Short mmCIF file of C-alpha atoms in Angstrom, two decimals:
data_model
loop_
_atom_site.label_atom_id
_atom_site.label_comp_id
_atom_site.label_asym_id
_atom_site.label_seq_id
_atom_site.Cartn_x
_atom_site.Cartn_y
_atom_site.Cartn_z
CA ASP A 1 -113.64 127.43 143.04
CA ALA A 2 -113.26 126.09 139.66
CA MET A 3 -114.42 128.59 136.93
CA VAL A 4 -113.72 130.03 133.62
CA ILE A 5 -111.97 133.53 133.41
CA GLN A 6 -112.08 135.91 130.50
CA ASN A 7 -109.53 138.77 129.98
CA PRO A 8 -110.29 141.54 129.43
CA ARG A 9 -112.82 142.45 130.78
CA TYR A 10 -113.27 145.76 128.36
CA GLN A 11 -111.52 146.10 125.38
CA VAL A 12 -111.56 148.93 122.95
CA THR A 13 -109.83 148.75 119.78
CA GLN A 14 -109.74 150.43 116.42
CA PHE A 15 -111.49 149.77 113.15
CA GLY A 16 -109.27 147.49 111.51
CA LYS A 17 -106.95 146.35 114.29
CA PRO A 18 -106.57 142.86 115.29
CA VAL A 19 -107.65 142.09 118.61
CA THR A 20 -106.91 138.72 120.93
CA LEU A 21 -109.63 137.73 123.47
CA SER A 22 -108.60 135.35 126.25
CA CYS A 23 -110.43 132.81 128.47
CA SER A 24 -108.79 130.38 130.71
CA GLN A 25 -110.35 127.29 132.67
CA THR A 26 -109.54 125.86 135.57
CA LEU A 27 -112.37 123.08 135.28
CA ASN A 28 -110.50 120.90 133.15
CA HIS A 29 -113.64 120.77 130.79
CA ASN A 30 -113.06 118.96 127.33
CA VAL A 31 -115.18 121.86 125.37
CA MET A 32 -114.72 125.36 125.22
CA TYR A 33 -117.22 127.77 123.27
CA TRP A 34 -117.39 131.14 121.77
CA TYR A 35 -120.55 133.37 121.54
CA GLN A 36 -121.24 136.95 120.48
CA GLN A 37 -123.78 138.63 122.21
CA LYS A 38 -125.14 142.03 120.80
CA SER A 39 -127.35 144.56 122.65
CA SER A 40 -130.91 142.79 123.39
CA GLN A 41 -130.20 139.57 121.60
CA ALA A 42 -129.22 136.11 122.25
CA PRO A 43 -125.75 134.64 122.15
CA LYS A 44 -124.82 133.33 119.31
CA LEU A 45 -122.67 130.39 119.23
CA LEU A 46 -119.16 131.22 117.00
CA PHE A 47 -117.04 128.33 117.31
CA HIS A 48 -116.31 125.44 119.70
CA TYR A 49 -113.43 123.13 120.52
CA TYR A 50 -113.78 119.56 121.54
CA ASP A 51 -110.81 119.10 123.02
CA LYS A 52 -108.08 119.82 119.83
CA ASP A 53 -110.75 119.66 117.23
CA PHE A 54 -112.06 122.97 115.88
CA ASN A 55 -115.58 123.15 115.12
CA ASN A 56 -116.90 126.01 113.28
CA GLU A 57 -120.37 127.51 112.98
CA ALA A 58 -121.71 127.85 109.28
CA ASP A 59 -122.59 131.54 109.46
CA THR A 60 -119.30 132.94 111.39
CA PRO A 61 -117.30 135.21 109.33
CA ASP A 62 -114.29 134.48 108.28
CA ASN A 63 -112.62 137.47 110.41
CA PHE A 64 -113.17 135.52 113.56
CA GLN A 65 -110.92 132.55 114.40
CA SER A 66 -109.81 130.50 117.57
CA ARG A 67 -107.03 129.21 119.02
CA ARG A 68 -106.58 126.77 121.39
CA PRO A 69 -102.81 125.71 122.36
CA ASN A 70 -104.13 123.81 125.80
CA THR A 71 -106.78 122.04 127.65
CA SER A 72 -106.92 125.54 129.51
CA PHE A 73 -106.91 128.05 127.40
CA CYS A 74 -108.97 129.36 124.24
CA PHE A 75 -108.37 132.61 122.12
CA LEU A 76 -110.54 134.72 119.90
CA ASP A 77 -108.87 136.64 117.33
CA ILE A 78 -110.65 139.35 115.24
CA ARG A 79 -108.52 140.14 112.13
CA SER A 80 -109.74 143.00 110.91
CA PRO A 81 -112.65 144.14 113.34
CA GLY A 82 -115.30 146.06 111.87
CA LEU A 83 -117.41 148.39 113.43
CA GLY A 84 -120.33 145.64 113.45
CA ASP A 85 -118.10 143.51 115.81
CA ALA A 86 -119.01 145.77 118.57
CA ALA A 87 -120.65 142.74 121.55
CA MET A 88 -120.07 141.16 124.74
CA TYR A 89 -117.93 137.94 124.05
CA LEU A 90 -118.61 135.29 126.19
CA CYS A 91 -116.35 132.25 126.75
CA ALA A 92 -118.07 128.92 128.04
CA THR A 93 -117.12 125.57 129.12
CA SER A 94 -118.64 122.07 129.20
CA ARG A 95 -117.20 118.53 130.39
CA GLY A 96 -117.80 116.75 126.92
CA GLN A 97 -119.57 117.25 123.38
CA GLY A 98 -123.25 118.55 123.97
CA GLU A 99 -122.91 117.81 127.79
CA GLN A 100 -124.88 120.09 129.62
CA PRO A 101 -124.80 122.74 131.35
CA GLN A 102 -122.27 125.12 130.08
CA HIS A 103 -120.38 127.45 132.39
CA PHE A 104 -119.66 131.09 131.66
CA GLY A 105 -116.99 133.60 131.81
CA ASP A 106 -118.30 136.84 132.39
CA GLY A 107 -117.83 138.05 129.16
CA THR A 108 -115.10 140.70 127.94
CA ARG A 109 -116.81 143.76 126.47
CA LEU A 110 -115.54 144.50 122.99
CA SER A 111 -115.77 148.27 121.68
CA ILE A 112 -114.68 149.49 117.98
CA LEU A 113 -113.39 152.86 117.26
CA ASP B 1 -135.24 132.30 112.09
CA GLN B 2 -135.65 132.46 116.06
CA GLN B 3 -135.52 128.69 117.47
CA VAL B 4 -136.00 129.59 120.77
CA LYS B 5 -138.38 132.56 121.73
CA GLN B 6 -138.69 134.74 124.66
CA ASN B 7 -141.94 137.17 123.87
CA SER B 8 -141.62 138.88 127.02
CA PRO B 9 -138.31 141.37 126.94
CA SER B 10 -138.95 142.31 130.52
CA LEU B 11 -141.27 141.25 133.46
CA SER B 12 -142.29 143.30 136.62
CA VAL B 13 -143.23 141.32 139.64
CA GLN B 14 -143.61 142.43 143.70
CA GLU B 15 -141.69 140.40 146.24
CA GLY B 16 -143.27 137.26 147.66
CA ARG B 17 -145.58 137.09 144.48
CA ILE B 18 -145.13 134.22 141.94
CA SER B 19 -142.94 135.39 138.61
CA ILE B 20 -143.54 133.33 135.78
CA LEU B 21 -141.24 133.86 132.53
CA ASN B 22 -142.29 131.74 129.42
CA CYS B 23 -140.08 130.27 126.38
CA ASP B 24 -141.31 128.38 123.25
CA TYR B 25 -139.25 126.98 120.71
CA THR B 26 -139.66 125.53 116.92
CA ASN B 27 -137.47 122.98 116.58
CA SER B 28 -139.04 119.43 117.47
CA MET B 29 -135.14 118.05 117.77
CA PHE B 30 -134.95 119.81 120.90
CA ASP B 31 -134.66 117.31 123.79
CA TYR B 32 -132.73 119.51 126.32
CA PHE B 33 -133.63 122.80 128.04
CA LEU B 34 -132.18 125.08 130.42
CA TRP B 35 -132.47 128.46 131.91
CA TYR B 36 -129.44 130.84 132.72
CA LYS B 37 -129.81 133.79 134.91
CA LYS B 38 -127.50 136.95 134.11
CA TYR B 39 -126.91 139.67 136.81
CA PRO B 40 -125.35 142.73 134.72
CA ALA B 41 -121.39 142.39 134.05
CA GLU B 42 -121.65 139.00 134.84
CA GLY B 43 -121.70 135.97 133.00
CA PRO B 44 -124.98 133.79 132.58
CA THR B 45 -125.20 131.25 135.83
CA PHE B 46 -126.98 127.90 135.15
CA LEU B 47 -130.21 127.50 136.79
CA ILE B 48 -131.99 124.71 136.28
CA SER B 49 -132.98 122.39 133.44
CA ILE B 50 -135.21 119.82 131.71
CA SER B 51 -135.05 116.63 129.76
CA SER B 52 -137.55 116.25 127.48
CA ILE B 53 -138.77 112.84 129.31
CA LYS B 54 -140.09 114.94 131.64
CA ASP B 55 -142.73 117.87 132.15
CA LYS B 56 -141.91 119.12 135.63
CA ASN B 57 -138.39 119.66 137.41
CA GLU B 58 -138.30 121.39 140.48
CA ASP B 59 -135.84 122.97 142.56
CA GLY B 60 -136.09 125.17 146.00
CA ARG B 61 -138.38 127.80 144.77
CA PHE B 62 -137.21 127.36 140.74
CA THR B 63 -139.42 125.05 139.33
CA VAL B 64 -139.43 124.45 135.39
CA PHE B 65 -142.35 123.23 133.27
CA LEU B 66 -142.49 121.59 129.63
CA ASN B 67 -145.39 121.23 127.21
CA LYS B 68 -143.99 119.41 124.13
CA SER B 69 -147.04 119.29 122.24
CA ALA B 70 -147.13 122.96 122.52
CA LYS B 71 -143.45 123.57 122.47
CA HIS B 72 -143.34 125.39 125.47
CA LEU B 73 -141.50 125.96 128.72
CA SER B 74 -142.22 128.41 131.68
CA LEU B 75 -139.85 128.86 134.42
CA HIS B 76 -142.10 129.53 137.91
CA ILE B 77 -140.38 131.42 140.53
CA VAL B 78 -142.05 131.32 143.82
CA PRO B 79 -141.71 133.48 146.21
CA SER B 80 -140.15 135.98 144.27
CA GLN B 81 -137.09 137.50 145.86
CA PRO B 82 -135.53 141.25 145.03
CA GLY B 83 -132.47 139.25 144.38
CA ASP B 84 -134.10 137.45 141.56
CA SER B 85 -134.42 140.36 139.34
CA ALA B 86 -131.65 139.68 136.44
CA VAL B 87 -132.20 138.31 133.23
CA TYR B 88 -133.31 135.22 132.45
CA PHE B 89 -132.04 133.50 129.20
CA CYS B 90 -134.19 130.00 127.74
CA ALA B 91 -131.91 127.68 125.91
CA ALA B 92 -132.33 124.35 124.55
CA SER B 93 -130.35 121.92 122.71
CA ALA B 94 -130.82 118.60 120.25
CA ARG B 95 -128.49 116.26 121.79
CA TYR B 96 -129.06 113.77 119.36
CA GLY B 97 -129.83 115.79 116.19
CA GLY B 98 -126.64 116.26 114.84
CA SER B 99 -126.10 119.78 116.21
CA GLN B 100 -123.52 118.43 118.50
CA GLY B 101 -125.77 119.17 121.50
CA ASN B 102 -125.12 122.95 121.17
CA LEU B 103 -127.03 125.41 122.86
CA ILE B 104 -129.52 127.91 121.01
CA PHE B 105 -130.83 130.94 123.15
CA GLY B 106 -133.40 133.13 123.42
CA LYS B 107 -133.20 136.64 123.47
CA GLY B 108 -133.49 136.90 127.43
CA THR B 109 -136.24 138.41 129.57
CA LYS B 110 -135.72 141.31 132.12
CA LEU B 111 -137.30 140.08 135.70
CA SER B 112 -137.31 143.13 138.11
CA VAL B 113 -138.72 142.20 141.59
CA LYS B 114 -140.01 145.47 143.24
CA PRO B 115 -139.87 145.24 147.12
#
């Protein structure tokens, strides 16, 4: 089945230690998104790639970066995680810019020690 | 300020009865609305959507109603089944409003369907 896969499902890192979350997709979609979701909150868009074009949301902290080396993979890098960055991180894809629905992975739960 | 609001954090319904989940929005540029369902430890899965040119869309047991003048939409599930127990997210996008059609989510409503 075509799908969006996130690895790892659970990630623990130390305060200030860089961490990378991974997302891959077999849907061959052009757009890949990263969301942050804190407990009992709405998923919040951090940034997205439309093909190779990177689009950062205005309020996404500089601490968060992303890379998309090819169509299938997208990475979320947190350069110096703080306690406030503990959250569920969701990757999603869509066929084209603004096309719906978006298809989500199962998320990576990030904990900061 | 929240542009998409789901004011009921939780809802409990008896099996076989109707579940009604509500969502309000503030941005008049939103022209496409979606409902996602999320089980614990899984990502959100798309359930049903509606364009602003319609006021109703139906798919099996699921119906979404849109009231543009009130900036309100609702998801009706009938009959409700225990397997429908999940968190339901309302989401909206403005496909032509310059926001690149990105989704804005509500905080979700946790539905519990009791046998």
